Amino acid sequence: MADRCIEVSLVKRAVTCTAQLLDDRAPVTCNAVWDALPLAGEVYHAKYARNEIYALFPPFATSEPPLENPTVTPIPGDLCYFAFSGAELGTKAYGYDREVRPGTTLVDLALFYERNNLLLNGDVGWVPGIVWGRVVEGLDAMADACNDLWRSGAEGETLSFRRA
């Protein structure tokens, strides 16, 4: 199989990076994401994981991928997939308690843009993510935009994933 690549963008900031799918390490997750593209949603900056931006989506796979190529210490350029129940996210601690309800499932597609990340949540403990892609071009510009998002705010910004 030829390498598959996607573009990850912060739309309002007009910043895009290119990521390669890790088909050899996370084939089920890569196929699920690839088949669902394009995806775009309101961007959030992480509270507990540190240098992470992400968007939340309704489940799009026919069944949730297994925990393939897991990590709790993502590195710069990692794209991670998480599935959360509404009960895990529907608290005031995360800021989406009005939109997220118990009994639902949400998919979190995340981009880690700097080092020293640890997926340890004070409410639930370790939160392993599936590493399904890695940024191969444009990470420095994306990291600058992510830092601006952290400092200036995410209001009105969209995180987009599409086939390259």
Tab-separated table of N, CA and C in Angstrom:
chain	number	residue	atom	x	y	z
A	1	MET	N	0.848	-1.181	0.000
A	1	MET	CA	0.000	0.000	0.000
A	1	MET	C	0.890	1.239	0.000
A	2	ALA	N	0.551	2.193	-0.847
A	2	ALA	CA	1.291	3.457	-0.863
A	2	ALA	C	0.975	4.244	0.398
A	3	ASP	N	1.924	5.074	0.807
A	3	ASP	CA	1.694	5.910	1.983
A	3	ASP	C	0.486	6.806	1.752
A	4	ARG	N	-0.378	6.849	2.769
A	4	ARG	CA	-1.532	7.744	2.706
A	4	ARG	C	-1.232	8.959	3.573
A	5	CYS	N	-1.566	10.126	3.072
A	5	CYS	CA	-1.324	11.375	3.798
A	5	CYS	C	-2.604	12.177	3.903
A	6	ILE	N	-2.659	12.962	4.973
A	6	ILE	CA	-3.779	13.873	5.176
A	6	ILE	C	-3.241	15.260	5.491
A	7	GLU	N	-4.110	16.239	5.356
A	7	GLU	CA	-3.799	17.595	5.775
A	7	GLU	C	-4.596	17.891	7.037
A	8	VAL	N	-3.919	18.456	8.023
A	8	VAL	CA	-4.532	18.869	9.273
A	8	VAL	C	-4.411	20.382	9.323
A	9	SER	N	-5.543	21.064	9.528
A	9	SER	CA	-5.542	22.527	9.430
A	9	SER	C	-6.252	23.179	10.599
A	10	LEU	N	-5.746	24.341	10.970
A	10	LEU	CA	-6.484	25.301	11.777
A	10	LEU	C	-7.011	26.307	10.773
A	11	VAL	N	-8.295	26.248	10.492
A	11	VAL	CA	-8.888	26.941	9.349
A	11	VAL	C	-8.775	28.457	9.467
A	12	LYS	N	-9.215	29.025	10.571
A	12	LYS	CA	-9.213	30.487	10.737
A	12	LYS	C	-7.794	31.050	10.685
A	13	ARG	N	-6.849	30.313	11.230
A	13	ARG	CA	-5.455	30.760	11.244
A	13	ARG	C	-4.735	30.440	9.939
A	14	ALA	N	-5.388	29.717	9.032
A	14	ALA	CA	-4.840	29.368	7.716
A	14	ALA	C	-3.488	28.668	7.822
A	15	VAL	N	-3.421	27.702	8.745
A	15	VAL	CA	-2.190	26.930	8.934
A	15	VAL	C	-2.511	25.457	8.693
A	16	THR	N	-1.669	24.809	7.897
A	16	THR	CA	-1.876	23.406	7.541
A	16	THR	C	-0.569	22.646	7.669
A	17	CYS	N	-0.674	21.419	8.154
A	17	CYS	CA	0.472	20.512	8.149
A	17	CYS	C	0.041	19.216	7.469
A	18	THR	N	1.022	18.453	7.052
A	18	THR	CA	0.764	17.179	6.380
A	18	THR	C	1.185	16.046	7.298
A	19	ALA	N	0.320	15.036	7.398
A	19	ALA	CA	0.607	13.878	8.237
A	19	ALA	C	0.492	12.604	7.411
A	20	GLN	N	1.346	11.653	7.748
A	20	GLN	CA	1.322	10.337	7.116
A	20	GLN	C	0.572	9.387	8.038
A	21	LEU	N	-0.344	8.601	7.469
A	21	LEU	CA	-1.042	7.602	8.257
A	21	LEU	C	-0.099	6.449	8.580
A	22	LEU	N	-0.212	5.905	9.769
A	22	LEU	CA	0.632	4.787	10.221
A	22	LEU	C	-0.107	3.471	9.984
A	23	ASP	N	-0.344	3.176	8.707
A	23	ASP	CA	-1.093	1.987	8.327
A	23	ASP	C	-0.473	0.701	8.841
A	24	ASP	N	0.841	0.675	8.976
A	24	ASP	CA	1.513	-0.539	9.440
A	24	ASP	C	1.359	-0.758	10.942
A	25	ARG	N	1.059	0.292	11.703
A	25	ARG	CA	0.971	0.190	13.163
A	25	ARG	C	-0.458	0.266	13.694
A	26	ALA	N	-1.323	0.956	12.978
A	26	ALA	CA	-2.711	1.133	13.433
A	26	ALA	C	-3.662	1.013	12.238
A	27	PRO	N	-3.684	-0.139	11.574
A	27	PRO	CA	-4.448	-0.261	10.326
A	27	PRO	C	-5.954	-0.074	10.492
A	28	VAL	N	-6.526	-0.573	11.555
A	28	VAL	CA	-7.978	-0.456	11.747
A	28	VAL	C	-8.357	1.002	11.966
A	29	THR	N	-7.599	1.687	12.806
A	29	THR	CA	-7.873	3.102	13.085
A	29	THR	C	-7.657	3.948	11.839
A	30	CYS	N	-6.562	3.713	11.130
A	30	CYS	CA	-6.287	4.471	9.909
A	30	CYS	C	-7.419	4.318	8.898
A	31	ASN	N	-7.893	3.101	8.708
A	31	ASN	CA	-8.988	2.878	7.762
A	31	ASN	C	-10.265	3.585	8.210
A	32	ALA	N	-10.553	3.534	9.500
A	32	ALA	CA	-11.763	4.191	10.013
A	32	ALA	C	-11.705	5.702	9.782
A	33	VAL	N	-10.567	6.301	10.091
A	33	VAL	CA	-10.435	7.747	9.901
A	33	VAL	C	-10.457	8.085	8.409
A	34	TRP	N	-9.675	7.379	7.621
A	34	TRP	CA	-9.594	7.646	6.180
A	34	TRP	C	-10.976	7.602	5.533
A	35	ASP	N	-11.749	6.580	5.882
A	35	ASP	CA	-13.076	6.423	5.293
A	35	ASP	C	-14.038	7.529	5.719
A	36	ALA	N	-13.787	8.160	6.867
A	36	ALA	CA	-14.671	9.206	7.385
A	36	ALA	C	-14.312	10.608	6.880
A	37	LEU	N	-13.137	10.765	6.283
A	37	LEU	CA	-12.685	12.094	5.852
A	37	LEU	C	-13.528	12.640	4.711
A	38	PRO	N	-13.719	13.961	4.655
A	38	PRO	CA	-13.143	14.991	5.518
A	38	PRO	C	-13.943	15.137	6.819
A	39	LEU	N	-13.241	15.569	7.864
A	39	LEU	CA	-13.833	15.840	9.173
A	39	LEU	C	-13.374	17.216	9.636
A	40	ALA	N	-14.253	17.949	10.263
A	40	ALA	CA	-13.888	19.255	10.813
A	40	ALA	C	-14.792	19.541	12.000
A	41	GLY	N	-14.225	20.187	12.996
A	41	GLY	CA	-15.006	20.522	14.169
A	41	GLY	C	-14.352	21.612	14.985
A	42	GLU	N	-15.103	22.112	15.950
A	42	GLU	CA	-14.596	23.131	16.858
A	42	GLU	C	-13.347	22.601	17.552
A	43	VAL	N	-12.303	23.416	17.574
A	43	VAL	CA	-11.044	22.979	18.180
A	43	VAL	C	-11.029	23.327	19.667
A	44	TYR	N	-10.391	22.478	20.425
A	44	TYR	CA	-10.144	22.690	21.849
A	44	TYR	C	-8.644	22.551	22.094
A	45	HIS	N	-8.152	23.232	23.111
A	45	HIS	CA	-6.784	23.020	23.563
A	45	HIS	C	-6.870	22.200	24.842
A	46	ALA	N	-6.016	21.200	24.969
A	46	ALA	CA	-6.064	20.292	26.115
A	46	ALA	C	-5.876	21.019	27.440
A	47	LYS	N	-6.498	20.441	28.473
A	47	LYS	CA	-6.309	20.953	29.833
A	47	LYS	C	-5.303	20.091	30.594
A	48	TYR	N	-5.423	18.773	30.483
A	48	TYR	CA	-4.544	17.918	31.282
A	48	TYR	C	-3.401	17.291	30.496
A	49	ALA	N	-3.521	17.146	29.203
A	49	ALA	CA	-2.497	16.446	28.427
A	49	ALA	C	-1.354	17.345	27.990
A	50	ARG	N	-1.505	18.614	28.109
A	50	ARG	CA	-0.501	19.641	27.873
A	50	ARG	C	-0.525	20.204	26.462
A	51	ASN	N	0.324	19.734	25.552
A	51	ASN	CA	0.518	20.354	24.237
A	51	ASN	C	-0.298	19.632	23.166
A	52	GLU	N	-1.606	19.751	23.278
A	52	GLU	CA	-2.531	19.010	22.428
A	52	GLU	C	-3.683	19.905	22.002
A	53	ILE	N	-4.051	19.802	20.721
A	53	ILE	CA	-5.306	20.365	20.250
A	53	ILE	C	-6.141	19.207	19.727
A	54	TYR	N	-7.465	19.362	19.758
A	54	TYR	CA	-8.323	18.261	19.334
A	54	TYR	C	-9.706	18.784	18.960
A	55	ALA	N	-10.444	17.932	18.259
A	55	ALA	CA	-11.847	18.175	17.955
A	55	ALA	C	-12.609	16.905	18.307
A	56	LEU	N	-13.883	17.080	18.649
A	56	LEU	CA	-14.743	15.960	19.036
A	56	LEU	C	-15.749	15.688	17.923
A	57	PHE	N	-15.971	14.386	17.649
A	57	PHE	CA	-16.862	13.960	16.577
A	57	PHE	C	-17.768	12.837	17.060
A	58	PRO	N	-18.952	12.717	16.466
A	58	PRO	CA	-19.749	11.519	16.729
A	58	PRO	C	-18.985	10.305	16.197
A	59	PRO	N	-19.227	9.135	16.747
A	59	PRO	CA	-18.519	7.939	16.241
A	59	PRO	C	-18.758	7.782	14.737
A	60	PHE	N	-17.701	7.410	14.022
A	60	PHE	CA	-17.824	7.260	12.573
A	60	PHE	C	-17.400	5.882	12.084
A	61	ALA	N	-16.819	5.057	12.936
A	61	ALA	CA	-16.424	3.697	12.541
A	61	ALA	C	-17.598	2.751	12.779
A	62	THR	N	-17.644	1.665	12.031
A	62	THR	CA	-18.711	0.688	12.242
A	62	THR	C	-18.599	0.055	13.625
A	63	SER	N	-17.372	-0.081	14.117
A	63	SER	CA	-17.121	-0.472	15.512
A	63	SER	C	-15.835	0.230	15.933
A	64	GLU	N	-15.739	0.518	17.216
A	64	GLU	CA	-14.569	1.255	17.702
A	64	GLU	C	-13.292	0.447	17.454
A	65	PRO	N	-12.237	1.114	16.978
A	65	PRO	CA	-10.970	0.410	16.753
A	65	PRO	C	-10.412	-0.156	18.055
A	66	PRO	N	-9.650	-1.243	17.949
A	66	PRO	CA	-8.972	-1.769	19.134
A	66	PRO	C	-7.841	-0.818	19.536
A	67	LEU	N	-7.332	-0.994	20.719
A	67	LEU	CA	-6.239	-0.143	21.201
A	67	LEU	C	-4.934	-0.590	20.534
A	68	GLU	N	-4.741	-0.163	19.282
A	68	GLU	CA	-3.547	-0.519	18.526
A	68	GLU	C	-2.573	0.651	18.562
A	69	ASN	N	-1.304	0.341	18.626
A	69	ASN	CA	-0.240	1.351	18.693
A	69	ASN	C	-0.511	2.383	19.797
A	70	PRO	N	-0.759	1.909	21.026
A	70	PRO	CA	-1.140	2.823	22.103
A	70	PRO	C	0.038	3.601	22.681
A	71	THR	N	-0.299	4.763	23.268
A	71	THR	CA	0.687	5.547	23.998
A	71	THR	C	-0.008	6.321	25.111
A	72	VAL	N	0.741	6.639	26.141
A	72	VAL	CA	0.327	7.615	27.154
A	72	VAL	C	1.330	8.764	27.189
A	73	THR	N	2.311	8.728	26.284
A	73	THR	CA	3.328	9.780	26.198
A	73	THR	C	3.516	10.209	24.738
A	74	PRO	N	2.503	10.831	24.138
A	74	PRO	CA	2.637	11.231	22.735
A	74	PRO	C	3.751	12.250	22.534
A	75	ILE	N	4.360	12.168	21.363
A	75	ILE	CA	5.468	13.064	21.031
A	75	ILE	C	4.997	14.094	19.994
A	76	PRO	N	5.794	15.144	19.774
A	76	PRO	CA	5.395	16.151	18.789
A	76	PRO	C	5.127	15.529	17.420
A	77	GLY	N	3.988	15.889	16.855
A	77	GLY	CA	3.599	15.379	15.546
A	77	GLY	C	2.697	14.175	15.585
A	78	ASP	N	2.468	13.575	16.752
A	78	ASP	CA	1.567	12.425	16.841
A	78	ASP	C	0.121	12.857	16.643
A	79	LEU	N	-0.604	12.066	15.850
A	79	LEU	CA	-2.055	12.174	15.762
A	79	LEU	C	-2.620	11.014	16.563
A	80	CYS	N	-3.514	11.306	17.489
A	80	CYS	CA	-4.076	10.263	18.352
A	80	CYS	C	-5.593	10.221	18.227
A	81	TYR	N	-6.114	9.014	18.444
A	81	TYR	CA	-7.550	8.741	18.415
A	81	TYR	C	-7.951	8.271	19.799
A	82	PHE	N	-9.036	8.855	20.314
A	82	PHE	CA	-9.600	8.453	21.598
A	82	PHE	C	-11.105	8.306	21.416
A	83	ALA	N	-11.710	7.382	22.127
A	83	ALA	CA	-13.170	7.285	22.196
A	83	ALA	C	-13.554	7.459	23.659
A	84	PHE	N	-14.479	8.389	23.915
A	84	PHE	CA	-14.912	8.683	25.276
A	84	PHE	C	-16.418	8.549	25.384
A	85	SER	N	-16.868	8.073	26.522
A	85	SER	CA	-18.305	8.073	26.793
A	85	SER	C	-18.696	9.452	27.281
A	86	GLY	N	-19.961	9.799	27.091
A	86	GLY	CA	-20.458	11.084	27.560
A	86	GLY	C	-20.280	11.259	29.053
A	87	ALA	N	-20.333	10.157	29.798
A	87	ALA	CA	-20.145	10.242	31.248
A	87	ALA	C	-18.718	10.675	31.598
A	88	GLU	N	-17.751	10.316	30.761
A	88	GLU	CA	-16.363	10.713	31.012
A	88	GLU	C	-16.130	12.191	30.727
A	89	LEU	N	-16.821	12.728	29.733
A	89	LEU	CA	-16.575	14.108	29.314
A	89	LEU	C	-17.639	15.095	29.772
A	90	GLY	N	-18.803	14.632	30.143
A	90	GLY	CA	-19.917	15.517	30.451
A	90	GLY	C	-19.856	16.126	31.837
A	91	THR	N	-18.706	16.663	32.220
A	91	THR	CA	-18.560	17.328	33.509
A	91	THR	C	-18.100	18.759	33.278
A	92	LYS	N	-18.315	19.599	34.257
A	92	LYS	CA	-17.899	20.994	34.126
A	92	LYS	C	-16.379	21.141	34.024
A	93	ALA	N	-15.625	20.125	34.458
A	93	ALA	CA	-14.169	20.199	34.422
A	93	ALA	C	-13.635	20.380	33.004
A	94	TYR	N	-14.360	19.904	32.000
A	94	TYR	CA	-13.863	19.954	30.625
A	94	TYR	C	-14.469	21.074	29.805
A	95	GLY	N	-15.572	21.648	30.261
A	95	GLY	CA	-16.146	22.788	29.568
A	95	GLY	C	-17.160	22.465	28.506
A	96	TYR	N	-17.470	21.192	28.262
A	96	TYR	CA	-18.517	20.879	27.295
A	96	TYR	C	-19.658	20.130	27.948
A	97	ASP	N	-19.939	20.431	29.207
A	97	ASP	CA	-21.018	19.756	29.928
A	97	ASP	C	-22.401	20.098	29.364
A	98	ARG	N	-22.549	21.198	28.617
A	98	ARG	CA	-23.839	21.528	28.000
A	98	ARG	C	-24.068	20.712	26.738
A	99	GLU	N	-22.992	20.343	26.026
A	99	GLU	CA	-23.131	19.646	24.751
A	99	GLU	C	-23.019	18.126	24.866
A	100	VAL	N	-22.328	17.631	25.892
A	100	VAL	CA	-22.038	16.207	26.002
A	100	VAL	C	-22.949	15.598	27.064
A	101	ARG	N	-23.631	14.535	26.693
A	101	ARG	CA	-24.574	13.896	27.604
A	101	ARG	C	-24.155	12.460	27.900
A	102	PRO	N	-24.440	11.967	29.105
A	102	PRO	CA	-24.218	10.544	29.388
A	102	PRO	C	-24.990	9.699	28.375
A	103	GLY	N	-24.439	8.542	28.060
A	103	GLY	CA	-25.076	7.654	27.104
A	103	GLY	C	-24.623	7.868	25.681
A	104	THR	N	-23.823	8.897	25.442
A	104	THR	CA	-23.285	9.140	24.106
A	104	THR	C	-21.824	8.707	24.075
A	105	THR	N	-21.300	8.588	22.891
A	105	THR	CA	-19.873	8.342	22.703
A	105	THR	C	-19.342	9.428	21.784
A	106	LEU	N	-18.148	9.890	22.075
A	106	LEU	CA	-17.491	10.884	21.235
A	106	LEU	C	-16.108	10.398	20.845
A	107	VAL	N	-15.718	10.721	19.628
A	107	VAL	CA	-14.374	10.429	19.148
A	107	VAL	C	-13.582	11.724	19.207
A	108	ASP	N	-12.407	11.642	19.770
A	108	ASP	CA	-11.481	12.760	19.926
A	108	ASP	C	-10.322	12.499	18.976
A	109	LEU	N	-10.150	13.371	17.985
A	109	LEU	CA	-8.984	13.311	17.100
A	109	LEU	C	-8.061	14.438	17.513
A	110	ALA	N	-6.839	14.071	17.903
A	110	ALA	CA	-5.922	15.024	18.527
A	110	ALA	C	-4.615	15.121	17.761
A	111	LEU	N	-4.026	16.312	17.855
A	111	LEU	CA	-2.684	16.578	17.343
A	111	LEU	C	-1.840	17.062	18.511
A	112	PHE	N	-0.712	16.412	18.733
A	112	PHE	CA	0.250	16.834	19.757
A	112	PHE	C	1.357	17.602	19.051
A	113	TYR	N	1.641	18.812	19.545
A	113	TYR	CA	2.524	19.711	18.801
A	113	TYR	C	3.837	20.027	19.504
A	114	GLU	N	4.010	19.582	20.707
A	114	GLU	CA	5.250	19.829	21.449
A	114	GLU	C	5.485	18.630	22.356
A	115	ARG	N	6.636	18.584	23.019
A	115	ARG	CA	6.994	17.426	23.843
A	115	ARG	C	6.472	17.570	25.265
A	116	ASN	N	6.780	16.565	26.091
A	116	ASN	CA	6.425	16.517	27.513
A	116	ASN	C	4.922	16.400	27.754
A	117	ASN	N	4.281	15.526	27.000
A	117	ASN	CA	2.858	15.250	27.163
A	117	ASN	C	2.692	13.968	27.980
A	118	LEU	N	1.673	13.952	28.806
A	118	LEU	CA	1.385	12.779	29.630
A	118	LEU	C	-0.122	12.628	29.702
A	119	LEU	N	-0.623	11.498	29.243
A	119	LEU	CA	-2.069	11.272	29.181
A	119	LEU	C	-2.564	10.673	30.497
A	120	LEU	N	-2.504	11.499	31.518
A	120	LEU	CA	-2.952	11.135	32.860
A	120	LEU	C	-4.020	12.137	33.276
A	121	ASN	N	-5.248	11.666	33.408
A	121	ASN	CA	-6.395	12.508	33.729
A	121	ASN	C	-6.721	12.347	35.204
A	122	GLY	N	-6.864	13.446	35.908
A	122	GLY	CA	-7.146	13.415	37.335
A	122	GLY	C	-8.453	12.735	37.690
A	123	ASP	N	-9.411	12.700	36.769
A	123	ASP	CA	-10.705	12.068	37.031
A	123	ASP	C	-10.690	10.564	36.802
A	124	VAL	N	-10.004	10.108	35.753
A	124	VAL	CA	-10.109	8.691	35.364
A	124	VAL	C	-8.777	7.948	35.319
A	125	GLY	N	-7.663	8.635	35.493
A	125	GLY	CA	-6.357	7.965	35.460
A	125	GLY	C	-5.737	7.994	34.073
A	126	TRP	N	-5.012	6.923	33.751
A	126	TRP	CA	-4.325	6.841	32.456
A	126	TRP	C	-5.329	6.785	31.324
A	127	VAL	N	-5.044	7.501	30.243
A	127	VAL	CA	-5.921	7.549	29.077
A	127	VAL	C	-5.076	7.252	27.836
A	128	PRO	N	-4.848	5.977	27.531
A	128	PRO	CA	-4.038	5.667	26.351
A	128	PRO	C	-4.752	6.073	25.067
A	129	GLY	N	-3.970	6.597	24.156
A	129	GLY	CA	-4.485	6.972	22.846
A	129	GLY	C	-3.886	6.094	21.770
A	130	ILE	N	-4.568	6.004	20.659
A	130	ILE	CA	-4.074	5.259	19.498
A	130	ILE	C	-3.314	6.243	18.611
A	131	VAL	N	-2.043	5.997	18.401
A	131	VAL	CA	-1.257	6.837	17.482
A	131	VAL	C	-1.485	6.286	16.075
A	132	TRP	N	-2.185	7.068	15.256
A	132	TRP	CA	-2.563	6.615	13.921
A	132	TRP	C	-1.915	7.427	12.802
A	133	GLY	N	-1.208	8.488	13.156
A	133	GLY	CA	-0.532	9.286	12.145
A	133	GLY	C	0.573	10.113	12.762
A	134	ARG	N	1.457	10.626	11.892
A	134	ARG	CA	2.524	11.513	12.363
A	134	ARG	C	2.722	12.626	11.342
A	135	VAL	N	2.911	13.827	11.863
A	135	VAL	CA	3.130	14.983	10.998
A	135	VAL	C	4.511	14.853	10.359
A	136	VAL	N	4.557	15.013	9.040
A	136	VAL	CA	5.812	14.893	8.302
A	136	VAL	C	6.234	16.210	7.653
A	137	GLU	N	5.322	17.190	7.677
A	137	GLU	CA	5.643	18.489	7.085
A	137	GLU	C	4.775	19.566	7.740
A	138	GLY	N	5.412	20.681	8.117
A	138	GLY	CA	4.674	21.829	8.622
A	138	GLY	C	4.420	21.860	10.119
A	139	LEU	N	5.120	21.015	10.885
A	139	LEU	CA	4.862	20.973	12.330
A	139	LEU	C	5.261	22.270	13.029
A	140	ASP	N	6.360	22.894	12.622
A	140	ASP	CA	6.791	24.130	13.293
A	140	ASP	C	5.733	25.234	13.178
A	141	ALA	N	5.198	25.434	11.981
A	141	ALA	CA	4.165	26.460	11.793
A	141	ALA	C	2.895	26.094	12.555
A	142	MET	N	2.538	24.808	12.559
A	142	MET	CA	1.356	24.373	13.297
A	142	MET	C	1.558	24.571	14.795
A	143	ALA	N	2.754	24.264	15.307
A	143	ALA	CA	3.034	24.454	16.734
A	143	ALA	C	2.914	25.927	17.119
A	144	ASP	N	3.396	26.816	16.269
A	144	ASP	CA	3.245	28.253	16.528
A	144	ASP	C	1.768	28.630	16.598
A	145	ALA	N	0.970	28.104	15.672
A	145	ALA	CA	-0.462	28.398	15.664
A	145	ALA	C	-1.156	27.804	16.890
A	146	CYS	N	-0.718	26.626	17.316
A	146	CYS	CA	-1.291	26.000	18.515
A	146	CYS	C	-0.958	26.811	19.764
A	147	ASN	N	0.249	27.311	19.846
A	147	ASN	CA	0.613	28.177	20.973
A	147	ASN	C	-0.211	29.456	20.957
A	148	ASP	N	-0.462	30.016	19.783
A	148	ASP	CA	-1.314	31.188	19.678
A	148	ASP	C	-2.733	30.853	20.126
A	149	LEU	N	-3.212	29.685	19.746
A	149	LEU	CA	-4.542	29.234	20.165
A	149	LEU	C	-4.618	29.136	21.687
A	150	TRP	N	-3.561	28.608	22.310
A	150	TRP	CA	-3.488	28.500	23.767
A	150	TRP	C	-3.549	29.882	24.419
A	151	ARG	N	-2.787	30.825	23.875
A	151	ARG	CA	-2.690	32.156	24.479
A	151	ARG	C	-3.872	33.053	24.116
A	152	SER	N	-4.328	32.983	22.874
A	152	SER	CA	-5.365	33.903	22.394
A	152	SER	C	-6.779	33.339	22.493
A	153	GLY	N	-6.884	32.016	22.543
A	153	GLY	CA	-8.195	31.386	22.632
A	153	GLY	C	-8.592	30.658	21.367
A	154	ALA	N	-9.461	29.686	21.557
A	154	ALA	CA	-9.894	28.828	20.462
A	154	ALA	C	-11.227	29.249	19.864
A	155	GLU	N	-11.858	30.251	20.420
A	155	GLU	CA	-13.190	30.676	19.975
A	155	GLU	C	-13.213	30.929	18.471
A	156	GLY	N	-14.140	30.257	17.788
A	156	GLY	CA	-14.320	30.459	16.357
A	156	GLY	C	-13.335	29.719	15.472
A	157	GLU	N	-12.449	28.913	16.067
A	157	GLU	CA	-11.448	28.180	15.281
A	157	GLU	C	-11.924	26.763	15.010
A	158	THR	N	-11.566	26.237	13.850
A	158	THR	CA	-11.947	24.896	13.417
A	158	THR	C	-10.700	24.065	13.153
A	159	LEU	N	-10.733	22.814	13.614
A	159	LEU	CA	-9.687	21.842	13.305
A	159	LEU	C	-10.228	20.932	12.215
A	160	SER	N	-9.481	20.832	11.128
A	160	SER	CA	-9.928	20.108	9.942
A	160	SER	C	-8.946	19.002	9.585
A	161	PHE	N	-9.501	17.866	9.172
A	161	PHE	CA	-8.728	16.726	8.684
A	161	PHE	C	-9.277	16.371	7.304
A	162	ARG	N	-8.385	16.297	6.300
A	162	ARG	CA	-8.836	15.915	4.951
A	162	ARG	C	-7.706	15.189	4.231
A	163	ARG	N	-8.118	14.411	3.248
A	163	ARG	CA	-7.124	13.678	2.448
A	163	ARG	C	-6.232	14.664	1.701
A	164	ALA	N	-4.933	14.355	1.651
A	164	ALA	CA	-3.985	15.220	0.926
A	164	ALA	C	-3.953	14.838	-0.540
